[in-house]
mmCIF file of C-alpha atoms and ligand atoms in Angstrom:
data_model
loop_
_atom_site.group_PDB
_atom_site.id
_atom_site.type_symbol
_atom_site.label_atom_id
_atom_site.label_comp_id
_atom_site.label_asym_id
_atom_site.label_seq_id
_atom_site.Cartn_x
_atom_site.Cartn_y
_atom_site.Cartn_z
ATOM 1 C CA MET N 1 -14.599 9.944 -10.029
ATOM 2 C CA LEU N 2 -11.890 7.587 -9.060
ATOM 3 C CA VAL N 3 -8.521 8.289 -7.897
ATOM 4 C CA ARG N 4 -5.534 6.322 -6.767
ATOM 5 C CA CYS N 5 -3.014 7.278 -4.267
ATOM 6 C CA LEU N 6 0.380 5.452 -3.880
ATOM 7 C CA TYR N 7 2.348 6.366 -0.550
ATOM 8 C CA ALA N 8 5.342 5.015 1.318
ATOM 9 C CA SER N 9 6.017 5.193 5.086
ATOM 10 C CA ARG N 10 8.368 3.915 7.712
ATOM 11 C CA ALA N 11 6.920 1.765 10.556
ATOM 12 C CA MET N 12 7.842 3.380 14.108
ATOM 13 C CA ALA N 13 8.860 -0.013 15.257
ATOM 14 C CA PRO N 14 10.136 -3.120 13.238
ATOM 15 C CA LEU N 15 7.633 -4.558 11.466
ATOM 16 C CA ARG N 16 5.999 -7.516 13.255
ATOM 17 C CA GLU N 17 3.382 -9.949 11.633
ATOM 18 C CA GLY N 18 1.003 -8.793 14.515
ATOM 19 C CA LEU N 19 0.960 -5.105 13.326
ATOM 20 C CA VAL N 20 0.495 -5.755 9.632
ATOM 21 C CA GLU N 21 -2.271 -8.357 10.447
ATOM 22 C CA SER N 22 -3.873 -5.475 12.776
ATOM 23 C CA ILE N 23 -3.839 -2.989 10.133
ATOM 24 C CA LEU N 24 -5.273 -5.392 7.443
ATOM 25 C CA GLU N 25 -8.021 -6.178 9.766
ATOM 26 C CA GLN N 26 -8.917 -2.626 10.285
ATOM 27 C CA SER N 27 -8.728 -1.908 6.472
ATOM 28 C CA ARG N 28 -11.034 -5.018 5.872
ATOM 29 C CA ARG N 29 -13.484 -3.858 8.488
ATOM 30 C CA ASN N 30 -13.710 -0.142 7.090
ATOM 31 C CA ASN N 31 -12.658 -0.111 3.490
ATOM 32 C CA PRO N 32 -15.577 -2.034 1.891
ATOM 33 C CA ARG N 33 -17.949 0.636 3.362
ATOM 34 C CA LEU N 34 -15.867 3.425 2.150
ATOM 35 C CA GLY N 35 -15.617 1.876 -1.245
ATOM 36 C CA VAL N 36 -12.101 1.804 -0.877
ATOM 37 C CA THR N 37 -9.738 -1.078 -2.515
ATOM 38 C CA GLY N 38 -6.110 -1.427 -2.673
ATOM 39 C CA LEU N 39 -2.799 -3.016 -1.731
ATOM 40 C CA LEU N 40 -0.553 -2.953 1.270
ATOM 41 C CA CYS N 41 3.154 -3.972 0.790
ATOM 42 C CA TYR N 42 5.873 -4.119 3.412
ATOM 43 C CA SER N 43 9.494 -4.828 3.334
ATOM 44 C CA GLY N 44 11.849 -4.263 6.320
ATOM 45 C CA ASP N 45 10.385 -1.355 8.091
ATOM 46 C CA VAL N 46 8.707 0.029 4.851
ATOM 47 C CA PHE N 47 5.161 0.397 4.092
ATOM 48 C CA ILE N 48 3.988 0.774 0.701
ATOM 49 C CA GLN N 49 0.245 1.408 0.099
ATOM 50 C CA VAL N 50 -2.061 1.859 -2.784
ATOM 51 C CA LEU N 51 -5.502 3.418 -2.058
ATOM 52 C CA GLU N 52 -8.210 3.318 -4.790
ATOM 53 C CA GLY N 53 -11.795 4.837 -4.885
ATOM 54 C CA GLY N 54 -13.780 7.974 -4.679
ATOM 55 C CA ARG N 55 -11.714 11.265 -4.308
ATOM 56 C CA ASP N 56 -13.361 12.106 -0.852
ATOM 57 C CA ALA N 57 -13.065 8.582 0.462
ATOM 58 C CA VAL N 58 -9.478 8.211 -0.357
ATOM 59 C CA CYS N 59 -8.291 11.656 0.670
ATOM 60 C CA GLU N 60 -10.263 11.274 3.990
ATOM 61 C CA LEU N 61 -8.891 7.698 4.806
ATOM 62 C CA PHE N 62 -5.383 9.079 3.760
ATOM 63 C CA ASN N 63 -5.651 11.795 6.256
ATOM 64 C CA GLU N 64 -6.594 9.367 8.908
ATOM 65 C CA ILE N 65 -3.509 7.212 7.965
ATOM 66 C CA VAL N 66 -1.162 10.005 8.075
ATOM 67 C CA ARG N 67 -1.966 10.493 11.585
ATOM 68 C CA ASP N 68 -1.573 6.830 12.837
ATOM 69 C CA GLU N 69 1.292 6.723 15.156
ATOM 70 C CA ARG N 70 2.332 3.056 14.082
ATOM 71 C CA HIS N 71 4.169 4.990 11.216
ATOM 72 C CA SER N 72 5.810 8.032 10.098
ATOM 73 C CA ASN N 73 7.604 9.686 7.241
ATOM 74 C CA VAL N 74 4.568 9.316 4.927
ATOM 75 C CA ARG N 75 5.532 10.395 1.359
ATOM 76 C CA ILE N 76 2.943 10.494 -1.477
ATOM 77 C CA LEU N 77 4.579 8.945 -4.599
ATOM 78 C CA LEU N 78 1.704 9.252 -7.010
ATOM 79 C CA PHE N 79 -1.878 10.702 -6.904
ATOM 80 C CA ASP N 80 -3.903 10.191 -10.007
ATOM 81 C CA GLU N 81 -7.413 10.298 -11.570
ATOM 82 C CA ILE N 82 -8.108 6.738 -12.949
ATOM 83 C CA PRO N 83 -10.618 5.615 -15.314
ATOM 84 C CA ALA N 84 -10.649 2.157 -13.568
ATOM 85 C CA ARG N 85 -9.272 0.335 -10.360
ATOM 86 C CA LYS N 86 -6.437 -1.903 -10.819
ATOM 87 C CA PHE N 87 -6.842 -3.426 -7.418
ATOM 88 C CA GLY N 88 -10.552 -3.769 -7.175
ATOM 89 C CA GLY N 89 -10.699 -7.480 -6.092
ATOM 90 C CA TRP N 90 -8.888 -6.539 -2.758
ATOM 91 C CA THR N 91 -10.571 -4.792 0.190
ATOM 92 C CA MET N 92 -6.792 -4.480 0.952
ATOM 93 C CA GLY N 93 -4.519 -7.180 -0.505
ATOM 94 C CA GLN N 94 -1.033 -7.642 0.973
ATOM 95 C CA ALA N 95 2.403 -8.467 -0.285
ATOM 96 C CA ASN N 96 5.726 -9.253 1.589
ATOM 97 C CA VAL N 97 7.999 -7.245 -1.031
ATOM 98 C CA SER N 98 11.000 -8.810 0.857
ATOM 99 C CA LYS N 99 9.938 -12.295 -0.091
ATOM 100 C CA ALA N 100 9.218 -11.239 -3.704
ATOM 101 C CA SER N 101 11.411 -12.650 -6.444
ATOM 102 C CA GLN N 102 14.770 -10.884 -6.592
ATOM 103 C CA THR N 103 14.382 -10.754 -10.456
ATOM 104 C CA ILE N 104 11.137 -8.634 -9.857
ATOM 105 C CA VAL N 105 12.851 -6.351 -7.224
ATOM 106 C CA LEU N 106 15.817 -5.800 -9.417
ATOM 107 C CA LYS N 107 14.098 -5.116 -12.361
ATOM 108 C CA TYR N 108 12.954 -1.863 -11.014
ATOM 109 C CA SER N 109 15.419 -0.911 -8.541
ATOM 110 C CA GLU N 110 19.095 0.112 -8.214
ATOM 111 C CA LYS N 111 19.731 -2.298 -5.325
ATOM 112 C CA PRO N 112 18.380 -5.777 -4.387
ATOM 113 C CA VAL N 113 16.616 -4.067 -1.385
ATOM 114 C CA PHE N 114 13.587 -2.017 -2.710
ATOM 115 C CA ASP N 115 13.656 1.593 -1.629
ATOM 116 C CA PRO N 116 10.471 3.529 -2.488
ATOM 117 C CA PHE N 117 11.990 6.724 -0.844
ATOM 118 C CA THR N 118 14.677 7.106 -3.433
ATOM 119 C CA GLY N 119 13.063 5.391 -6.440
ATOM 120 C CA SER N 120 10.475 7.105 -8.740
ATOM 121 C CA GLY N 121 6.816 6.577 -7.963
ATOM 122 C CA ALA N 122 6.508 5.214 -11.638
ATOM 123 C CA ALA N 123 9.012 2.446 -10.601
ATOM 124 C CA THR N 124 7.353 1.415 -7.332
ATOM 125 C CA MET N 125 3.987 1.418 -9.197
ATOM 126 C CA ALA N 126 5.596 -0.750 -11.969
ATOM 127 C CA LEU N 127 6.871 -3.119 -9.280
ATOM 128 C CA LEU N 128 3.460 -3.504 -7.639
ATOM 129 C CA ASN N 129 1.916 -4.323 -11.090
ATOM 130 C CA GLU N 130 4.333 -6.941 -11.554
ATOM 131 C CA LEU N 131 3.549 -8.330 -7.963
ATOM 132 C CA LEU N 132 -0.094 -8.312 -9.277
ATOM 133 C CA GLU N 133 0.500 -10.152 -12.386
ATOM 134 C CA SER N 134 3.010 -12.558 -10.845
ATOM 135 C CA GLY N 135 0.257 -13.707 -8.298
ATOM 136 C CA SER N 136 2.332 -12.589 -5.217
ATOM 137 C CA ILE N 137 -0.592 -10.658 -3.577
ATOM 138 C CA THR N 138 -2.386 -12.804 -1.212
ATOM 139 C CA SER N 139 -5.478 -12.416 1.014
ATOM 140 C CA ARG N 140 -8.069 -11.844 -1.663
ATOM 141 C CA CYS N 141 -11.017 -11.299 0.144
ATOM 142 C CA ARG N 142 -14.016 -10.271 -2.147
HETATM 143 C C1 FMN X 201 0.413 1.715 6.830
HETATM 144 C C2 FMN X 201 -0.951 1.774 7.365
HETATM 145 C C3 FMN X 201 -2.168 1.526 6.505
HETATM 146 C C4 FMN X 201 -3.456 1.610 6.760
HETATM 147 N N1 FMN X 201 -4.445 1.406 5.899
HETATM 148 C C5 FMN X 201 -5.660 1.415 6.328
HETATM 149 C C6 FMN X 201 -6.754 1.041 5.521
HETATM 150 O O1 FMN X 201 -6.622 0.879 4.261
HETATM 151 N N2 FMN X 201 -8.164 1.260 5.984
HETATM 152 C C7 FMN X 201 -8.410 1.615 7.284
HETATM 153 O O2 FMN X 201 -9.515 1.726 7.518
HETATM 154 N N3 FMN X 201 -7.373 1.801 7.897
HETATM 155 C C8 FMN X 201 -6.186 1.687 7.734
HETATM 156 N N4 FMN X 201 -5.052 1.973 8.573
HETATM 157 C C9 FMN X 201 -5.298 2.157 9.948
HETATM 158 C C10 FMN X 201 -5.799 3.787 10.236
HETATM 159 O O3 FMN X 201 -4.847 4.587 10.433
HETATM 160 C C11 FMN X 201 -6.896 3.876 11.591
HETATM 161 O O4 FMN X 201 -6.166 3.407 12.714
HETATM 162 C C12 FMN X 201 -8.037 3.302 11.262
HETATM 163 O O5 FMN X 201 -8.756 3.532 10.046
HETATM 164 C C13 FMN X 201 -8.973 3.338 12.427
HETATM 165 O O6 FMN X 201 -10.034 2.601 12.081
HETATM 166 P P1 FMN X 201 -10.890 1.806 13.334
HETATM 167 O O7 FMN X 201 -11.406 3.159 14.155
HETATM 168 O O8 FMN X 201 -12.126 1.326 12.902
HETATM 169 O O9 FMN X 201 -10.117 0.804 14.381
HETATM 170 C C14 FMN X 201 -3.745 1.910 8.280
HETATM 171 C C15 FMN X 201 -2.509 2.190 9.198
HETATM 172 C C16 FMN X 201 -1.380 2.185 8.589
HETATM 173 C C17 FMN X 201 0.044 2.451 9.629
#
């Protein structure tokens, strides 16, 4: 049975390219074996991640991620059983939300800077869908 988990968190230190790269590298090394796919978005000091896969695999990986000291304030925004993956083409795609079009961000947000901690999980998921459809997700690696 497949599930999708969407969460947001705050980086412990201001986000640097190297930090995101090292997380993506770990994800791409581990996720194929776990059957997990998804997307890692970042904006300012905020991470937004979607994890898709079997319930055990997603929950166990999530528990590991929550303990990671590179971020804190981990908040689950949505957790659903799903009939099919949406991000199955990515072992872990990436998108820099602060570089996304203002029109897309404003469509789902009260302010021009997207804040998943105050908005609804559904609005955050809708933004990610739009990023997917507009081709803003990079590093397709499967
Ligand atoms: C925001 C965030 C997202 C992460 N996403 C993943 C992921 O999708 N897959 C993964 O294996 N590790 C991910 N990690 C890293 C894990 O917390 C952990 O460091 C890693 O799984 C350890 O794997 P390793 O022993 O192979 O280095 C993430 C960490 C952070 C801070």
